[in-house]
Coordinates of C-alpha atoms in Angstrom, one line a residue:
M1 CA -15.6 11.6 46.8
G2 CA -17.6 13.9 44.6
S3 CA -19.7 11.0 43.3
S4 CA -20.6 9.7 46.8
L5 CA -21.5 13.2 47.9
L6 CA -23.7 13.7 44.9
Q7 CA -25.5 10.5 45.6
K8 CA -26.7 12.1 48.9
G9 CA -28.1 15.2 47.3
W10 CA -27.4 18.9 47.2
C11 CA -28.5 22.0 49.1
V12 CA -29.0 25.7 48.6
S13 CA -27.9 27.8 51.6
V14 CA -30.1 30.9 51.8
C15 CA -29.6 34.3 53.2
V16 CA -31.3 37.6 52.4
L17 CA -30.5 40.4 49.9
C18 CA -32.6 42.7 47.8
F19 CA -32.3 41.8 44.1
S20 CA -32.4 44.9 42.0
L21 CA -33.4 43.1 38.8
T22 CA -36.8 42.1 40.1
S23 CA -37.3 44.5 43.0
G24 CA -40.6 46.2 43.5
V25 CA -40.8 45.7 47.2
N26 CA -37.8 46.7 49.4
A27 CA -36.3 44.2 51.9
D28 CA -36.4 45.3 55.5
K29 CA -34.5 42.4 57.1
T30 CA -32.4 39.4 56.5
V31 CA -32.8 35.7 57.4
D32 CA -30.7 32.6 56.8
G33 CA -32.1 29.2 55.7
T34 CA -31.3 26.1 53.6
V35 CA -33.0 24.3 50.7
F36 CA -32.0 20.7 50.5
V37 CA -32.7 18.7 47.4
D38 CA -32.2 14.9 47.4
G39 CA -31.1 13.9 44.0
K40 CA -30.6 10.2 44.6
R41 CA -33.9 9.1 43.1
P42 CA -37.3 10.7 42.3
I43 CA -39.9 10.6 45.1
A44 CA -42.9 10.9 42.6
W45 CA -43.7 11.3 39.0
T46 CA -46.2 13.5 37.1
D47 CA -47.6 13.1 33.6
E48 CA -45.5 14.7 30.9
N49 CA -48.3 17.3 30.5
F50 CA -49.1 18.0 34.2
I51 CA -50.7 21.4 33.6
C52 CA -54.4 21.3 32.7
A53 CA -57.2 23.9 32.7
T54 CA -61.0 23.7 32.5
L55 CA -63.6 25.1 30.2
D56 CA -67.1 25.4 31.8
W57 CA -70.7 25.6 30.9
W58 CA -71.8 28.5 33.1
P59 CA -73.9 31.1 31.1
P60 CA -73.6 34.9 31.5
E61 CA -76.4 34.9 34.1
K62 CA -74.2 33.0 36.5
C63 CA -73.6 35.5 39.4
D64 CA -72.1 35.1 42.9
Y65 CA -72.5 37.7 45.7
G66 CA -73.7 40.2 43.1
N67 CA -70.7 39.7 40.9
C68 CA -71.4 38.3 37.4
S69 CA -68.0 37.1 36.2
W70 CA -68.6 34.6 33.5
G71 CA -69.6 36.6 30.5
R72 CA -69.4 34.7 27.2
A73 CA -66.9 32.0 28.6
S74 CA -69.3 29.0 28.2
L75 CA -68.5 26.2 25.9
L76 CA -71.7 27.1 24.2
N77 CA -70.8 30.7 23.4
L78 CA -67.0 31.2 23.8
D79 CA -65.4 33.1 20.9
L80 CA -63.3 30.5 19.3
K81 CA -61.9 32.9 16.7
N82 CA -60.2 35.2 19.2
V83 CA -56.5 35.1 18.2
V84 CA -55.3 35.7 21.8
F85 CA -57.3 32.7 23.0
L86 CA -55.9 30.5 20.3
N87 CA -52.3 31.6 20.9
A88 CA -52.7 31.2 24.7
V89 CA -53.6 27.6 24.3
K90 CA -51.1 26.9 21.5
A91 CA -48.3 28.2 23.7
F92 CA -48.4 25.0 25.7
S93 CA -48.5 22.6 22.8
P94 CA -50.2 20.7 24.2
L95 CA -52.5 21.9 27.0
K96 CA -54.9 19.5 28.6
L97 CA -58.4 20.9 28.7
R98 CA -61.1 19.4 30.8
L99 CA -64.6 20.3 29.5
G100 CA -67.2 20.2 32.3
G101 CA -68.3 21.7 35.6
T102 CA -71.4 21.8 37.7
L103 CA -73.8 22.1 34.7
Q104 CA -72.3 19.2 32.7
D105 CA -75.1 17.0 34.2
K106 CA -77.7 19.4 32.7
V107 CA -76.4 19.2 29.2
I108 CA -78.2 17.1 26.6
Y109 CA -76.2 16.3 23.4
Q110 CA -77.7 16.8 20.0
T111 CA -77.2 13.6 17.9
E112 CA -77.4 12.6 14.3
D113 CA -80.7 10.8 14.9
S114 CA -82.1 13.6 17.1
R115 CA -81.5 17.1 15.6
G116 CA -84.3 18.9 17.3
P117 CA -83.9 22.6 18.3
C118 CA -81.1 23.2 20.9
K119 CA -82.0 25.5 23.8
P120 CA -79.5 27.3 26.0
F121 CA -79.5 27.3 29.8
A122 CA -82.2 29.4 31.5
K123 CA -82.4 30.4 35.1
S124 CA -85.0 28.3 37.1
P125 CA -84.7 28.4 40.9
S126 CA -86.8 25.2 41.2
E127 CA -84.4 23.2 39.0
L128 CA -81.2 21.3 40.1
F129 CA -78.4 23.9 40.2
G130 CA -80.8 26.7 39.5
Y131 CA -80.9 26.2 35.7
T132 CA -82.9 24.3 33.1
D133 CA -81.3 21.7 30.9
A134 CA -79.4 22.9 27.8
C135 CA -78.4 21.3 24.5
L136 CA -75.0 21.0 22.9
P137 CA -75.5 21.4 19.1
L138 CA -73.4 19.0 16.9
A139 CA -72.4 22.1 14.9
R140 CA -70.9 23.6 18.0
W141 CA -69.2 20.4 18.9
D142 CA -67.6 20.4 15.4
E143 CA -66.5 24.0 15.9
L144 CA -64.9 23.2 19.3
N145 CA -63.0 20.2 17.9
S146 CA -61.7 22.3 15.0
F147 CA -60.4 24.8 17.5
F148 CA -58.9 22.0 19.7
K149 CA -57.0 20.5 16.8
E150 CA -55.6 23.9 15.7
A151 CA -54.7 24.8 19.3
V152 CA -53.0 21.4 19.9
A153 CA -55.2 20.7 23.0
V154 CA -55.7 17.4 24.8
I155 CA -59.4 17.0 25.6
I156 CA -61.1 15.4 28.7
F157 CA -64.9 15.5 28.4
G158 CA -67.2 15.5 31.4
L159 CA -70.4 13.5 30.6
N160 CA -74.0 14.0 31.9
A161 CA -73.8 11.4 34.7
L162 CA -77.3 12.3 36.1
H163 CA -79.1 11.7 32.8
G164 CA -82.0 9.3 33.5
K165 CA -81.7 9.4 37.3
S166 CA -84.5 10.5 39.6
I167 CA -83.8 13.9 41.2
H168 CA -85.5 14.3 44.6
P169 CA -86.6 17.5 46.4
N170 CA -83.4 17.3 48.6
Y171 CA -81.4 17.2 45.4
T172 CA -80.3 13.6 45.8
A173 CA -80.2 11.4 42.7
T174 CA -81.2 7.7 42.6
G175 CA -81.4 5.1 39.9
P176 CA -79.0 4.0 37.2
W177 CA -77.5 6.3 34.6
N178 CA -79.1 6.3 31.2
P179 CA -76.2 6.2 28.8
S180 CA -78.2 6.4 25.5
N181 CA -77.7 10.1 24.9
A182 CA -74.0 9.9 25.8
A183 CA -73.5 6.8 23.7
S184 CA -74.8 8.5 20.6
F185 CA -72.6 11.5 21.3
I186 CA -69.5 9.4 21.8
R187 CA -70.2 7.4 18.6
Y188 CA -70.5 10.6 16.6
T189 CA -67.2 11.9 18.2
A190 CA -65.4 8.6 17.3
K191 CA -66.8 8.5 13.8
K192 CA -65.6 12.1 13.1
G193 CA -62.1 11.2 14.3
Y194 CA -62.2 13.7 17.1
Q195 CA -59.4 12.9 19.6
I196 CA -60.6 12.6 23.2
Y197 CA -58.0 11.8 25.8
G198 CA -60.6 10.8 28.4
W199 CA -64.3 10.6 29.2
E200 CA -65.3 11.5 32.7
L201 CA -68.5 10.9 34.6
G202 CA -69.6 13.5 37.2
V203 CA -70.6 12.5 40.7
G204 CA -73.4 13.1 43.2
V205 CA -74.6 9.6 44.0
P206 CA -73.7 6.8 46.4
A207 CA -70.4 5.1 45.7
D208 CA -71.8 1.7 44.7
T209 CA -74.2 3.3 42.3
Y210 CA -71.5 5.5 40.8
A211 CA -69.2 2.5 40.5
S212 CA -71.8 0.7 38.5
D213 CA -72.2 3.7 36.2
T214 CA -68.5 3.9 35.7
I215 CA -68.4 0.2 34.6
V216 CA -71.2 1.0 32.1
I217 CA -69.1 3.8 30.5
Y218 CA -66.0 1.6 30.6
N219 CA -67.8 -1.1 28.6
L220 CA -69.3 1.5 26.3
I221 CA -65.9 2.9 25.4
R222 CA -64.5 -0.5 24.9
D223 CA -67.3 -1.3 22.4
I224 CA -67.2 2.1 20.5
Y225 CA -63.4 2.2 20.3
K226 CA -62.8 -1.5 19.7
G227 CA -59.8 -2.1 17.4
D228 CA -58.4 1.3 18.4
N229 CA -55.0 0.9 20.0
A230 CA -55.4 4.2 21.8
K231 CA -58.7 4.0 23.6
P232 CA -59.7 7.1 25.7
Q233 CA -59.2 6.9 29.4
I234 CA -62.0 6.4 31.8
I235 CA -61.9 9.2 34.5
G236 CA -64.0 9.8 37.7
P237 CA -65.5 10.7 40.1
G238 CA -64.9 14.5 39.7
G239 CA -66.1 15.5 43.2
F240 CA -64.8 16.6 46.5
F241 CA -62.6 14.1 48.3
D242 CA -64.1 11.9 51.0
S243 CA -61.8 9.1 52.1
G244 CA -64.5 6.5 52.8
W245 CA -66.5 7.2 49.6
F246 CA -63.3 7.3 47.4
E247 CA -62.0 4.1 48.9
Q248 CA -65.2 2.3 48.3
Y249 CA -65.6 3.6 44.8
I250 CA -62.0 2.9 43.7
A251 CA -62.2 -0.7 45.1
K252 CA -65.5 -1.3 43.2
T253 CA -64.1 0.0 39.9
A254 CA -60.8 -2.0 39.8
G255 CA -59.7 -2.5 36.2
S256 CA -62.3 0.0 34.9
L257 CA -60.8 3.3 36.0
D258 CA -57.7 5.1 34.6
A259 CA -57.7 8.3 36.7
V260 CA -59.3 9.3 40.0
T261 CA -60.2 13.0 40.0
H262 CA -61.1 15.3 42.8
H263 CA -61.9 19.0 43.2
I264 CA -60.1 21.5 45.4
Y265 CA -61.5 24.8 46.8
N266 CA -59.6 24.8 50.1
L267 CA -59.5 28.6 50.6
G268 CA -63.2 29.0 51.3
S269 CA -65.7 31.0 49.4
G270 CA -65.1 33.8 47.0
K271 CA -66.9 36.0 49.4
N272 CA -64.2 35.6 52.0
E273 CA -62.6 39.0 52.6
H274 CA -59.5 37.3 54.1
L275 CA -58.5 35.3 51.1
I276 CA -55.1 37.1 50.8
Y277 CA -54.3 36.3 54.4
R278 CA -55.1 32.6 53.7
I279 CA -53.0 32.6 50.5
L280 CA -50.0 33.9 52.3
N281 CA -50.4 31.8 55.4
P282 CA -47.9 28.9 55.4
T283 CA -50.1 26.8 57.8
V284 CA -53.0 27.0 55.3
L285 CA -50.7 26.1 52.4
D286 CA -49.3 23.1 54.4
G287 CA -52.9 21.9 54.9
G288 CA -53.3 21.6 51.2
A289 CA -51.1 18.5 51.3
D290 CA -53.7 16.5 53.3
V291 CA -55.9 15.4 50.5
F292 CA -53.0 14.6 48.1
K293 CA -51.4 12.4 50.8
A294 CA -54.7 10.6 51.7
L295 CA -55.6 9.8 48.1
E296 CA -52.1 8.6 47.3
G297 CA -52.4 6.3 50.4
I298 CA -55.7 4.9 49.2
L299 CA -54.4 4.2 45.7
R300 CA -51.3 2.5 47.1
S301 CA -53.2 0.4 49.6
L302 CA -55.7 -0.9 47.0
G303 CA -52.9 -1.7 44.5
T304 CA -54.8 0.0 41.7
S305 CA -53.2 1.3 38.5
A306 CA -55.5 4.3 38.5
A307 CA -53.7 7.6 38.8
A308 CA -54.5 10.6 41.0
W309 CA -55.7 13.8 39.2
V310 CA -56.9 17.2 40.4
G311 CA -59.9 17.6 38.0
E312 CA -60.9 21.1 39.1
S313 CA -59.2 23.6 41.4
G314 CA -60.2 27.2 41.7
G315 CA -59.1 27.8 45.3
A316 CA -62.1 29.8 46.3
Y317 CA -65.5 28.4 45.3
N318 CA -68.3 30.4 43.7
S319 CA -66.2 31.8 41.0
G320 CA -63.3 33.1 43.1
R321 CA -62.8 36.7 44.2
N322 CA -62.2 39.6 41.8
R323 CA -58.8 41.4 42.4
V324 CA -57.5 38.4 44.3
T325 CA -57.8 35.1 42.4
N326 CA -57.1 36.9 39.1
T327 CA -54.0 38.8 40.3
F328 CA -50.4 38.1 41.1
V329 CA -51.0 37.1 44.7
F330 CA -52.9 34.0 43.6
S331 CA -49.7 32.5 42.0
F332 CA -48.4 31.9 45.5
W333 CA -51.3 29.5 46.2
Y334 CA -51.4 28.1 42.7
L335 CA -47.7 27.2 42.3
D336 CA -47.6 25.9 45.8
Q337 CA -50.5 23.6 45.0
L338 CA -48.7 22.4 41.9
G339 CA -45.6 21.7 44.0
L340 CA -47.6 19.8 46.7
A341 CA -49.7 17.8 44.3
S342 CA -46.7 16.6 42.3
T343 CA -44.9 15.6 45.5
Y344 CA -47.7 13.1 46.2
N345 CA -47.8 11.5 42.7
T346 CA -50.7 13.6 41.3
K347 CA -50.3 13.1 37.5
T348 CA -52.4 16.0 36.2
Y349 CA -53.7 19.2 37.8
C350 CA -56.6 21.0 36.2
R351 CA -57.0 24.7 37.0
Q352 CA -60.5 26.2 37.2
S353 CA -60.6 27.8 34.8
L354 CA -58.9 28.6 31.5
I355 CA -61.4 31.4 31.1
G356 CA -64.4 32.4 33.1
G357 CA -65.1 33.5 36.6
N358 CA -62.7 35.5 38.7
Y359 CA -60.1 32.7 38.7
G360 CA -59.6 32.3 35.0
L361 CA -56.0 32.1 33.6
L362 CA -57.3 34.4 30.9
N363 CA -59.4 37.6 31.3
T364 CA -63.0 36.7 30.6
T365 CA -63.6 39.9 28.4
T366 CA -60.3 40.6 26.8
F367 CA -58.7 37.1 26.8
I368 CA -55.5 38.7 28.0
P369 CA -53.5 36.4 30.3
N370 CA -53.7 36.9 34.1
P371 CA -50.5 36.3 36.1
D372 CA -51.3 32.7 36.9
Y373 CA -51.3 31.9 33.1
Y374 CA -47.6 32.7 33.0
S375 CA -47.0 30.8 36.2
A376 CA -48.6 27.8 34.6
L377 CA -46.7 28.2 31.3
L378 CA -43.4 28.4 33.1
W379 CA -44.1 25.3 35.1
H380 CA -45.1 23.5 31.8
K381 CA -41.9 24.5 30.0
L382 CA -39.5 24.0 32.8
M383 CA -40.6 21.3 35.3
G384 CA -40.0 17.7 34.2
R385 CA -41.8 14.6 35.3
S386 CA -39.4 13.5 38.0
V387 CA -40.1 15.1 41.4
L388 CA -37.3 15.5 43.9
L389 CA -37.4 15.5 47.7
T390 CA -37.0 19.2 48.7
N391 CA -36.9 20.7 52.2
F392 CA -36.4 24.3 53.3
T393 CA -35.3 25.3 56.8
G394 CA -34.9 28.7 58.3
T395 CA -38.2 30.4 57.7
K396 CA -41.7 29.2 57.0
R397 CA -42.2 32.1 54.6
V398 CA -40.2 30.4 51.8
R399 CA -41.7 27.5 49.9
A400 CA -39.4 25.3 47.8
Y401 CA -39.9 22.5 45.2
S402 CA -37.6 20.9 42.6
H403 CA -38.0 18.6 39.6
C404 CA -35.7 17.2 37.1
A405 CA -35.6 19.7 34.2
K406 CA -37.8 19.2 31.1
Q407 CA -35.3 21.0 28.9
S408 CA -32.1 19.3 30.0
K409 CA -30.8 16.6 32.2
G410 CA -30.3 19.1 35.0
V411 CA -32.6 20.4 37.7
V412 CA -35.2 23.1 38.1
L413 CA -35.7 24.7 41.6
L414 CA -38.8 26.7 42.4
L415 CA -38.6 29.2 45.3
I416 CA -41.8 31.0 46.5
N417 CA -41.2 34.0 48.8
L418 CA -44.3 34.8 50.8
D419 CA -42.5 37.5 52.8
G420 CA -43.1 41.1 51.7
N421 CA -40.1 42.4 53.7
T422 CA -37.5 39.8 53.1
A423 CA -35.5 39.0 49.9
V424 CA -33.5 35.8 49.4
Q425 CA -30.0 35.1 48.2
A426 CA -29.1 31.5 47.6
K427 CA -25.7 29.7 47.3
I428 CA -25.3 26.0 46.3
N429 CA -24.3 23.8 49.2
I430 CA -23.7 20.0 48.9
N431 CA -23.9 18.1 52.2
G432 CA -22.8 21.1 54.2
I433 CA -20.0 22.1 51.8
L434 CA -20.5 25.5 50.3
M435 CA -19.9 25.0 46.6
N436 CA -18.7 27.3 43.8
L437 CA -19.6 25.4 40.6
H438 CA -16.5 26.9 38.9
K439 CA -14.3 25.1 41.4
N440 CA -16.1 21.8 41.8
R441 CA -16.2 20.2 38.4
H442 CA -17.2 16.8 39.6
Y443 CA -20.8 18.1 40.3
L444 CA -21.2 19.2 36.7
R445 CA -22.2 17.5 33.4
S446 CA -19.7 19.5 31.5
S447 CA -16.0 19.9 32.2
K448 CA -16.0 23.2 30.3
V449 CA -16.7 25.4 33.2
S450 CA -15.4 28.6 31.7
G451 CA -18.5 30.9 31.3
L452 CA -20.8 28.3 32.9
T453 CA -24.2 29.7 33.6
R454 CA -27.7 29.0 35.0
E455 CA -31.1 30.4 33.9
E456 CA -33.4 32.3 36.2
Y457 CA -37.0 33.4 35.8
H458 CA -38.1 35.9 38.4
L459 CA -41.8 36.8 38.7
T460 CA -42.8 39.9 40.5
P461 CA -46.0 42.1 40.5
K462 CA -46.1 45.5 38.7
D463 CA -45.3 48.3 41.1
G464 CA -44.8 45.9 43.9
N465 CA -48.6 45.5 44.2
I466 CA -49.5 41.8 44.8
Q467 CA -53.0 42.5 43.6
S468 CA -51.8 43.7 40.2
Q469 CA -53.0 41.8 37.1
T470 CA -49.7 42.6 35.4
V471 CA -46.7 40.3 36.1
L472 CA -43.1 41.2 35.5
L473 CA -40.6 38.6 34.3
N474 CA -37.1 39.5 35.2
G475 CA -38.3 43.1 35.6
K476 CA -40.1 43.4 32.3
A477 CA -43.9 43.4 32.0
L478 CA -45.4 40.4 30.2
T479 CA -47.8 41.8 27.6
V480 CA -49.6 40.3 24.6
G481 CA -48.3 41.6 21.2
S482 CA -50.3 43.8 18.9
S483 CA -51.1 40.7 16.7
G484 CA -52.2 38.7 19.7
T485 CA -48.9 36.9 20.3
I486 CA -48.0 35.5 23.7
P487 CA -44.7 37.0 24.9
A488 CA -41.6 34.9 25.1
L489 CA -40.6 33.7 28.5
D490 CA -36.9 34.4 28.4
P491 CA -34.6 33.8 31.4
V492 CA -31.8 35.9 32.6
T493 CA -28.4 34.1 32.3
I494 CA -26.4 34.3 35.5
S495 CA -22.8 33.1 36.1
S496 CA -22.8 30.0 38.3
S497 CA -20.4 31.7 40.6
K498 CA -23.0 34.2 41.7
P499 CA -25.7 33.6 44.3
I500 CA -29.4 33.2 43.5
T501 CA -31.5 36.2 44.6
V502 CA -35.2 36.4 45.1
A503 CA -37.1 39.6 45.9
P504 CA -39.8 40.0 48.6
F505 CA -43.2 38.8 47.5
S506 CA -41.8 37.1 44.4
I507 CA -41.3 33.7 42.7
V508 CA -38.3 32.4 40.9
F509 CA -37.7 29.3 38.8
V510 CA -34.0 28.4 38.5
H511 CA -32.7 26.0 35.8
F512 CA -29.4 24.3 36.6
P513 CA -28.7 22.6 33.3
Y514 CA -25.2 21.3 34.4
V515 CA -25.9 20.0 37.9
A516 CA -25.7 16.2 37.8
M517 CA -28.3 14.3 39.7
P518 CA -28.6 10.4 39.6
A519 CA -32.4 11.0 39.6
C520 CA -32.2 13.0 36.4
R521 CA -30.0 10.8 34.3

């Protein structure tokens, strides 16, 4: 009987209680609800390394609404010797890093046969994107790759897709891509043995033209890396999703494209004074699934092997909003995005940015991690590739996702509580049967139930302020060590006989290492 019940899934029955370990906001009321997790089989899969972050080209002069938030975060001037920065990347081992952004099409690469002087970006209102072209020195490329190797980073590089095209007064681009500069740069990269996971072309042209450019880069990579068993992936288009354009482009690049990337800034501009309202609005969050679902449908209908990626996602465009997109409250949106994207077979999700702007995972000046950094790191360490069907009923203010665990053959549940007045207490329920794991051994991987435990990771804001840039893990502030070390993300160990509890305005990852799911065998 236990086996047949298990095949149908398991549930978590939810009621409300204030959890003293992570409290910072008092609960005013209680509600009941249920989380159902179907463990028969996965509904989707992510890449092993789903978490990705971007490094951009924006110079210090980049300002939005009077706020200049980029500092020295550009690929051209970022301090690669900062020990906090190095440790922050190494903590993922590996972290996917996508190098690119709006200005990637304005970058010329210094090459071995063209070592003229390299100029930085300069403001020029008459130029495309408001800046002159800039040059990436080979010496800087060498420095970056030395850092990437030490930091154990996986690199995706965005190429200058507008090189050689005619730019018109209305900022449209026509004509074929001139690959000569990129080809010299890629040959140098391959000769030096620098490991590139993928080469990406930016977008901004009609689908048929861009498809032709993609096939050019595909053939170029095949030629440069011939004889190499692990050729870099070809990735594109790196723009905002448009169903008709994407369908035409994907159809025309069949066999030449490994990953389809799109950008997400679904909260509006960084100038929006109502961003927090939108972040905490379940209807807005639900709408985030539309693009993931549409792209998954296109890929399935065309029968392509290309995978769906989010290539850039900062939530609020024009560099985000200070004291919002770099604070605790943004983790509600960010983790919900990760959950939604993975549900629709998105393989990789790149956050804009690792550092730079008001949405960086790291502080632009100090390199100290913002709250979303720790949310990303917990996801990376806990959530495995297999995505499980998860539903929550009872209140729209609680978001729930679950994956097979990365650290065991068990399950990890993510609960996001958007309610500032309600705390959550959860008990395990399988097919309507309230379960006590100490009494129901047939649901466990181990028959040794004495002292059986689960692991919980509760994230709350300092002083209960959701706009705090300090996050607490199980009631303890996460701070960088005096030598620049990233703090350990240790769980609290809870007896399996006790309920799960989640404070108001908080997030909890729960690792059930002993819960047996057919999907996770």
